[in-house]
């Protein structure tokens, strides 16, 4: 749907032919896109990771410098007999000769990979993944015509190449790290909904939230125009600022879609008003134009929403985007409690095709209602499992390993205290129900409450050739076929009908008022230990109620009951976000030999898996977490009440006492204080210096020490020195140690502890720096104990 500006809505990051990135704005054919490229790369990675270890060494040797004696400068092994292009199948062999000499330096392949001899398979597979990303980026550099994009590709290519040589993790070196502007686009749109629509009735406000989610989702998959294209279209714009944002978008949002060695971020979460202003006008025009062109394809319930409400929504938002005094972009904006937050969602499409506008209205992060993961026809399984045709799912169905679910008390909390707290939180009057619009409410809370009241039911049903057809079940199957066909309009109806009525497939159906409103179609392979999920959808007018999450939770418990603990499904790029929220991962736990030949390799989609834990009652999981939070809250309140107790002051100092043990102070132990483990203080300065030097060297060599090697630069962490009053780093400690500053072990330990404390004070708990501090701190105290400086 390209317009005169040359930018296509939702145009893919990668072209369809030859895995070559499409020039941003050039668009792509139906079926192309990042999903196709990333899926093909994922297949190649899976094949390479299943290769014999010698083959892996050969692949990594090409990107490894020579380790032979004599200071060889060869930076990669090159075969003297390279395979023909394209490779001939009759010459393919798994045998790799580590003694084969390099074409450049004449040293053997073994000399290039000596550093990989003791590397684990997991680490080797990680490096192989980076290798394939490097090769793909190399193709990108040569195929890309835009100079700015080519430069970014080349920089990322060098970064990944360096990561292979150093066996490290790719870390983008930039003056700023995400997020680049606050508030983010997502927060700004949330604030806009609160600011303009919080007064509306619940039903009308829900419509606005759907429009907001749809808009946010479009931005996340929008293809930015290149800086050169933008200069031609808007000559007087801030070219330098746009180029900086374009580079960031490529590095953090676009390229990681097909190079998963790099961390990927959502555009709406790391960019703010500046980027939104640069794309809003063109994006608004093309979204509305697309809606008009495709109005006949829109489902009836979506037509009014998009053609009537969406233009007005965009016009109102446009005023706030370009207004200099709009309050929604203030970091001090306070959201109205009744409005809730607008979560970003990703759409689960039936096939990897160009994303239509009307697929963008079901919120996965709040309620993954409309979801469809479709696998094409696959080979027939040799083992058929007899199962009941219709089986009602009850929340009270017993699960195996029930003894594993009994509450266990860890630590020093008395059991009678736990029971006393539990008695207060199980009282309905003690804990009011969480508001369904609250950001803290579970996605499936509304659906769970409706199930308890009998409003909705869950049944596992399927067709049968051995039993007399049940009229009610056949009607439900027809209803499921209609729901899937309606919600997945690009899937052939004949294909959907064939799978829904296939006796080897079952469907967990969601029934409301006697009619089907949603379901998950699946096929079980008991002999192979997994189930394939085929379709998942909820009818449009019943979305945003938590049904999607509750459906998946019931499906998990059903499979735990039948002792099948693995799900597999093929998902295109828009489905990946939904399945991640449901516990799926690209790291497949099922051995490849178990599923190859049972489900078809689906080009253009990513295979994802979910391993179930039989100890988790999934349909009640959020309730359990809620109770646990309340227990912790009550325990903290009790502890605080004890700490706040005021004890009489100490009078012993008036009587001439100069010093008392800390533990003799009344109330000190009630605060949780414990005596610090005592260790021997090395009196010999040389011995102390040698011991501390060894410990510091171990710490600096640790893999998690990289963030703390040098003082923090102001350009890398704005405002750091306003937050951290006493900075410390390993370089400063080395200088202090060299100058014999550390006359006691306590001085040395205090400086080291300050590094970890500063890091945790400045960085959020989910950051990589925070995690590095925790791991390095644990390692440091292990070394301190080994040296005998504190008691073990």
Short mmCIF file of C-alpha atoms in Angstrom, two decimals, residues 7 27 37 54 172 219 253 272 311 341 348 351 451 498 516 520 541 574 625 640 686 690 702 741:
data_model
loop_
_atom_site.label_atom_id
_atom_site.label_comp_id
_atom_site.label_asym_id
_atom_site.label_seq_id
_atom_site.Cartn_x
_atom_site.Cartn_y
_atom_site.Cartn_z
CA UNK A 7 6.98 4.14 2.27
CA UNK A 27 8.06 -2.83 0.62
CA UNK A 37 14.36 -14.40 6.93
CA UNK A 54 34.30 -31.64 14.11
CA UNK A 172 26.56 -2.49 21.33
CA UNK A 219 4.54 1.35 15.15
CA UNK A 253 14.73 -3.08 16.77
CA UNK A 272 9.64 8.69 22.50
CA UNK A 311 -9.61 8.33 12.10
CA UNK A 341 -2.62 0.80 31.16
CA UNK A 348 -0.73 -14.04 15.86
CA UNK A 351 0.55 -17.31 7.90
CA UNK A 451 -15.81 -19.91 35.14
CA UNK A 498 -10.12 -30.70 7.61
CA UNK A 516 -18.64 -21.78 21.06
CA UNK A 520 -7.36 -24.28 20.78
CA UNK A 541 -16.78 -9.65 20.43
CA UNK A 574 3.74 -11.70 15.06
CA UNK A 625 1.13 -15.72 43.37
CA UNK A 640 8.28 -3.55 60.78
CA UNK A 686 53.52 -8.06 52.46
CA UNK A 690 49.95 -10.53 48.14
CA UNK A 702 35.77 -12.91 36.06
CA UNK A 741 46.36 1.97 50.76
#
